[in-house]
Each structure stands twice: as C-alpha cells, then as structure tokens.
mmCIF file of C-alpha atoms in Angstrom:
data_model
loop_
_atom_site.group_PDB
_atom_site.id
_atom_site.type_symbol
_atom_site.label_atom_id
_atom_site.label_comp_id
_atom_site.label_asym_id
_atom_site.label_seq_id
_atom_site.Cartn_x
_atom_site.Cartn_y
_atom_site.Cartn_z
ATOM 1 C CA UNK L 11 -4.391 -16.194 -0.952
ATOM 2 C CA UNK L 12 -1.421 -15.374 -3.661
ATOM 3 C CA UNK L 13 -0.603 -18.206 -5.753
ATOM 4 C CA UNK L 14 3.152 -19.321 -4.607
ATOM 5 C CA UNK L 15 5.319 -18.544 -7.967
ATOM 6 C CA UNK L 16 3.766 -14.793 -7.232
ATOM 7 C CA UNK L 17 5.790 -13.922 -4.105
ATOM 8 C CA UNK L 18 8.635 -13.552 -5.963
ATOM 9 C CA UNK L 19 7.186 -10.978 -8.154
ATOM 10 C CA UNK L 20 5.201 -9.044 -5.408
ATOM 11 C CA UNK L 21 8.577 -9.176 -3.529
ATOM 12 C CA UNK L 22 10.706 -7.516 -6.220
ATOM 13 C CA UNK L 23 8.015 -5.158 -6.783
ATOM 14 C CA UNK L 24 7.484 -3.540 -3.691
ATOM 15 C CA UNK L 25 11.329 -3.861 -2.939
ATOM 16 C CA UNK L 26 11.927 -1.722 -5.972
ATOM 17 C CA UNK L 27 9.606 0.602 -5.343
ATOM 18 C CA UNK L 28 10.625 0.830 -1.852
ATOM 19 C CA UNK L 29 14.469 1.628 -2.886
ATOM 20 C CA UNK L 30 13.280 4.625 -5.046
ATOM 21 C CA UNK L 31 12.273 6.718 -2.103
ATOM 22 C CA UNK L 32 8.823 7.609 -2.857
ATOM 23 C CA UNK L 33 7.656 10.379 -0.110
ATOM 24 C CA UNK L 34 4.556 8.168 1.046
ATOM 25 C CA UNK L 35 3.413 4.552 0.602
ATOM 26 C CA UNK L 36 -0.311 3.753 1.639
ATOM 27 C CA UNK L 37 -1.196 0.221 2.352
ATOM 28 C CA UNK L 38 -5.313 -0.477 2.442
ATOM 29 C CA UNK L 39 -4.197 -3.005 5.253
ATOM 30 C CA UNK L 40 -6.474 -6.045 3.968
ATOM 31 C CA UNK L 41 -4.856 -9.900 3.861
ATOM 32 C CA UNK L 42 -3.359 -11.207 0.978
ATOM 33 C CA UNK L 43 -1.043 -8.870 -1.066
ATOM 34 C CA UNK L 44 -1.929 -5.838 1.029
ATOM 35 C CA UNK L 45 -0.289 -8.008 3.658
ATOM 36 C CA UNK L 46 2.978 -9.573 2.108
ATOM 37 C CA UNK L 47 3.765 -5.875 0.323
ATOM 38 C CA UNK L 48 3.478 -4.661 3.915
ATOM 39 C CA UNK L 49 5.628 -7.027 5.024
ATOM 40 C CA UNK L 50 8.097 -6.520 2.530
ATOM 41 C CA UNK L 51 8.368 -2.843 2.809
ATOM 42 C CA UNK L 52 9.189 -3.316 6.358
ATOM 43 C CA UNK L 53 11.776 -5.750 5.563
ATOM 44 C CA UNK L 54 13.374 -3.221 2.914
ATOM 45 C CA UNK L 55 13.334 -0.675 5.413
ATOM 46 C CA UNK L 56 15.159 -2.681 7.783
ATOM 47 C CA UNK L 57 18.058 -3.703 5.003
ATOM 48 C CA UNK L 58 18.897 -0.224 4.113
ATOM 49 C CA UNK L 59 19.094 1.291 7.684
ATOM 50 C CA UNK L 60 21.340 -1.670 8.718
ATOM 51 C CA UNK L 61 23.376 -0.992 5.360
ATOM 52 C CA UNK L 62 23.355 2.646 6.155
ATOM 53 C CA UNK L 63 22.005 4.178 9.396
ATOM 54 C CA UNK L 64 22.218 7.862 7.733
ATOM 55 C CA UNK L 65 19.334 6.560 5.178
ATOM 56 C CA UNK L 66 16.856 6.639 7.763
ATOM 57 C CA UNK L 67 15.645 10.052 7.294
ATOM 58 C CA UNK L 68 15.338 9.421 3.627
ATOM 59 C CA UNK L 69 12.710 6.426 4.378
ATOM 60 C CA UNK L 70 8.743 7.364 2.990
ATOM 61 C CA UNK L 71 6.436 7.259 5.281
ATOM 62 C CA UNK L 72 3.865 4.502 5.166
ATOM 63 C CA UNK L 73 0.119 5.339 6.015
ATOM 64 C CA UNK L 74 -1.632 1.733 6.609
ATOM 65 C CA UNK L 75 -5.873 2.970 5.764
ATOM 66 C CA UNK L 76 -8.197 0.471 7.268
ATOM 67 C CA UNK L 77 -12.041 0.597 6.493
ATOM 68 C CA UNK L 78 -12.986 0.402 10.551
ATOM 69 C CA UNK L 79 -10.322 -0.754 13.193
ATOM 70 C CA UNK L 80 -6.525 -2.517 13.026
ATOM 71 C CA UNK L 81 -8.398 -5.033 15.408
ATOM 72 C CA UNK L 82 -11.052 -5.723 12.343
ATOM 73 C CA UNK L 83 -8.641 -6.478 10.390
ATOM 74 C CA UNK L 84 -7.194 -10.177 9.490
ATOM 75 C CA UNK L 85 -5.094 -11.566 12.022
ATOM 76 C CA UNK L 86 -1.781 -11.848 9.755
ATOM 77 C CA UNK L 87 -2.493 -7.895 8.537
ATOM 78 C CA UNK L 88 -2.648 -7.249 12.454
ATOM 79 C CA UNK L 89 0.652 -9.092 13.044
ATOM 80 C CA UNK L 90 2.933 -7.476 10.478
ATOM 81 C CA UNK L 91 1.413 -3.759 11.190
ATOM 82 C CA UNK L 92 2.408 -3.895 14.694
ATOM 83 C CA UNK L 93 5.765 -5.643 13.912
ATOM 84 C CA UNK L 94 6.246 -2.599 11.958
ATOM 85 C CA UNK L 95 5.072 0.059 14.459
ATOM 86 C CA UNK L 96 7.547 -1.726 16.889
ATOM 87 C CA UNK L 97 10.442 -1.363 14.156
ATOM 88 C CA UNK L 98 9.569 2.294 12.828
ATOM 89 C CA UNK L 99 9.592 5.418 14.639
ATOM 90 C CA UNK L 100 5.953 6.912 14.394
ATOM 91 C CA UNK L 101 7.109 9.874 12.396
ATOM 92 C CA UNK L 102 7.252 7.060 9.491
ATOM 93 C CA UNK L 103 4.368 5.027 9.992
ATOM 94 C CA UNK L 104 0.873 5.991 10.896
ATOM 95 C CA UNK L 105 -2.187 3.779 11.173
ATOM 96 C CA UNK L 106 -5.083 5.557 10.099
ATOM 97 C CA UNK L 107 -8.497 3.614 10.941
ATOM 98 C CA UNK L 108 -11.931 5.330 9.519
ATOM 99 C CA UNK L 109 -14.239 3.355 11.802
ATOM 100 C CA UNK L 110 -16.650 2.434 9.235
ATOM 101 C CA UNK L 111 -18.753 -0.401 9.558
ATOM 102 C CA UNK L 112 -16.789 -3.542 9.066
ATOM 103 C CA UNK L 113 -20.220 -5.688 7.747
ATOM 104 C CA UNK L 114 -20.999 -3.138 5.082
ATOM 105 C CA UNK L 115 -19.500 -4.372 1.899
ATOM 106 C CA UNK L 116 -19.034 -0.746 0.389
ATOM 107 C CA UNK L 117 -16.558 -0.106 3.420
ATOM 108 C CA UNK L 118 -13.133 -1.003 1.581
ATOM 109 C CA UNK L 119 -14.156 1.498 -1.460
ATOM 110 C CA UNK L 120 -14.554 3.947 1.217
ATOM 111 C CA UNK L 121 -11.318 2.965 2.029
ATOM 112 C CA UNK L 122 -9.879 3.330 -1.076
ATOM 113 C CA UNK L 123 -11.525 6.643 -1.831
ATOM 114 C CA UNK L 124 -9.442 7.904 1.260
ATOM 115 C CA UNK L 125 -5.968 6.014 -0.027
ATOM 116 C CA UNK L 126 -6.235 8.344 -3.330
ATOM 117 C CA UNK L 127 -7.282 11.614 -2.229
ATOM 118 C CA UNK L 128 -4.435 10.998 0.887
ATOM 119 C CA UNK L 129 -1.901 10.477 -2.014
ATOM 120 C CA UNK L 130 -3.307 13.907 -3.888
ATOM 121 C CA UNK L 131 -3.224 15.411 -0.546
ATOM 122 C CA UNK L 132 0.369 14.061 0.559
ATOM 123 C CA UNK L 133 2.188 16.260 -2.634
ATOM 124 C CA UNK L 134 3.592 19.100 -2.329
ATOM 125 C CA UNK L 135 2.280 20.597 -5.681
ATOM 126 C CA UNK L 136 1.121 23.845 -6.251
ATOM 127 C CA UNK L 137 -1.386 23.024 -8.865
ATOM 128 C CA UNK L 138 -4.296 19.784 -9.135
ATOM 129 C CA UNK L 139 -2.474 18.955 -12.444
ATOM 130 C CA UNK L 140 0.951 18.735 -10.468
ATOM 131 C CA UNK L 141 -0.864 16.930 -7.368
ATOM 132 C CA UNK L 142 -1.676 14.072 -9.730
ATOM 133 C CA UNK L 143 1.276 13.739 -11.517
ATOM 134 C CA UNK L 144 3.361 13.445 -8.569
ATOM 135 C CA UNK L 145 1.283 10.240 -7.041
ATOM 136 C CA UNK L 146 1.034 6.790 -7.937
ATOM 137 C CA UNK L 147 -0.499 3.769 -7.860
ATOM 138 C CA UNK L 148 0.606 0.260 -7.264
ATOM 139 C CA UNK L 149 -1.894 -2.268 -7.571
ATOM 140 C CA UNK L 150 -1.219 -6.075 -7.504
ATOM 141 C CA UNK L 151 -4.471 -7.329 -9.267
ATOM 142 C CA UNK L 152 -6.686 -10.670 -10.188
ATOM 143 C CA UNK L 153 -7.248 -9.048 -13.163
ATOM 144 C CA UNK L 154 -11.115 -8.688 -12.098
ATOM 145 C CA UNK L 155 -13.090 -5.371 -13.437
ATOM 146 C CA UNK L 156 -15.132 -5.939 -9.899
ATOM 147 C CA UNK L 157 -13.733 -5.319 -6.926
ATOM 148 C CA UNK L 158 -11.298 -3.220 -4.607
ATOM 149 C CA UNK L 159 -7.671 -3.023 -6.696
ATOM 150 C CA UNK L 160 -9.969 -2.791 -10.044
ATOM 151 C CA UNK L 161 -11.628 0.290 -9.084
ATOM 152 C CA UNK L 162 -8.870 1.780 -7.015
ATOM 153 C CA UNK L 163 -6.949 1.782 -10.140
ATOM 154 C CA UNK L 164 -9.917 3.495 -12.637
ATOM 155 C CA UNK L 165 -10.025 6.324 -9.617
ATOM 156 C CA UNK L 166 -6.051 6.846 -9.661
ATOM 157 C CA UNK L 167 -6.392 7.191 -13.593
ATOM 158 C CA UNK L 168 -9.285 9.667 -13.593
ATOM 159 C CA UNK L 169 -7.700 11.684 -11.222
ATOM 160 C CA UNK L 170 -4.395 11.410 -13.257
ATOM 161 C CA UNK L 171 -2.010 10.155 -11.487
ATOM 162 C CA UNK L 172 1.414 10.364 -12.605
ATOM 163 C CA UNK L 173 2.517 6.846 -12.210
ATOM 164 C CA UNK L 174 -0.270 3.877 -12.643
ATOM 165 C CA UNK L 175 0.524 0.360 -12.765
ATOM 166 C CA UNK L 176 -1.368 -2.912 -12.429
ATOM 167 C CA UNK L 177 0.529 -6.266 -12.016
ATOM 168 C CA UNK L 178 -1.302 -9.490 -12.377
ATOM 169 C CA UNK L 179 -0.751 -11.945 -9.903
ATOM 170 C CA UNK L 180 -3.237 -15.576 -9.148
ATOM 171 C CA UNK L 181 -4.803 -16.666 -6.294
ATOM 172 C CA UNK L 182 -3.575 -19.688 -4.691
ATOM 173 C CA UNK L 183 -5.243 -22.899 -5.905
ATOM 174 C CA UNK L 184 -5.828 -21.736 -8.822
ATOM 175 C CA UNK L 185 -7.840 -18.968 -11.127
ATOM 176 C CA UNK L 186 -6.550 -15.301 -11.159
#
C-alpha cells in the first residue's frame, strides 16, 4: 500500500525513534505502515542486541492493539507479529486483541481510543498534565482528515501529548 520512495522514510523514522529508547511503542497492527514500522522495529531491536547484548534490558516494550483477533488481521501483519513474538521475550512484546467485531467499521477507532489512553496509562507521572507530556504519537499519514491516523492524531493532541508528529507518506500507485 506505501508508495516505494516512502520506505526509506518510514524506515529511518521508526529506526530513530526506536534508538531513543522510548518506554513503550504501540502498533494498531493493521497492513500497510502499521506493518513495515512493525517490521522495522523488530529489525532495530535485533541490530542493537547483536551490537550489544547488555542493551537488551533497555529495549521498550511494544504493545501490538488489534480491533478483534491477530488471526483477523492481514496476513503480512500476522507474519511479522509472530516473527517478533518468536524473537522477543514476552516481557517486551504483548499482543493485546479487544475482540470487537471485525465487520463493524467503527472497530479500528475503538482501537485507537485504547492505543492513547494505553500510552496515558503506560507513564509513570504523577499528575494528567505529566501523563500527557510524557507520551507520543507517531503517525505516518495520507494526509486525509477522515480516517484512522487522522483522528488518532486530533485525540493525542487533545489529550496533550508531549510529542505529536504526522509524516506524510503516498499510497502506492499513486494519490496520498
């Protein structure tokens, strides 16, 4: 689904974020970018522990949210979530599925709704104000005001996230 000459940027994106250590990194689990930043996280992962086998401990965790089941999800998402819980110890990576209906279109904003109040509830704040300015959001977008990244982002800002940040990237064969 992502245009080819975007790879490249989704790549370096999630590598980079990956190298800073943030405590957790949630992945809604749907194809396209949800998919490749998945995959590239787990390929970070596996470059600094064979670098340096002490940075294990330091490694986020990474919660993967799906709307109903792992097995509703698209094939490739399947494939690179379970290479990854065969290459991470499950103290780092947890699969969390909601078991909504997988027909009802309002079941990936469910989703989302539990990606950002698992980031607010991840910190280890004392206060709301410091809950939201200790999470982020990383959202690789069409640009579209409809739809899943769109409003995922406009819930991270109202709840005031620290870090917010939207990256345009196309579709394949065209269009954004």
């Amino acid at each position: 689904d992502l245009h080819p000459d975007d790879f490249k940027l989704v790549n370096d994106t999630v590598a980079e974020m990956v190298r800073e250590r943030p405590s957790l990194i949630i992945f809604g689990g749907a194809r396209g970018v949800d998919t490749i930043a998945l995959q590239v996280t787990r390929e970070t992962f596996a470059r600094i522990v064979c670098k340096n086998k002490g940075l294990a401990s330091e490694l986020p965790k990474v919660l993967v949210i799906v709307p109903a089941t792992l097995a509703d999800q698209p094939a490739t998402a399947q494939r690179v979530v379970r290479e990854f819980q065969r290459a991470c110890h499950p103290s780092f990576f947890e699969v969390k599925e909601l078991g909504l209906n997988p027909s009802n279109r309002g079941s990936p904003l469910r989703r989302n709704d539990v990606m950002i109040a698992a980031a607010l509830k991840w910190s280890h704040a004392k206060t709301p104000h410091e809950f939201a300015a200790s999470a982020g959001c990383l959202a690789f977008t069409d640009g579209s005001e409809r739809g899943g990244s769109h409003y995922t982002v406009s819930e991270a800002r109202r709840a005031k996230f620290g870090y917010v940040k939207e990256i345009r990237v196309r579709r394949a064969g065209g269009g954004t």
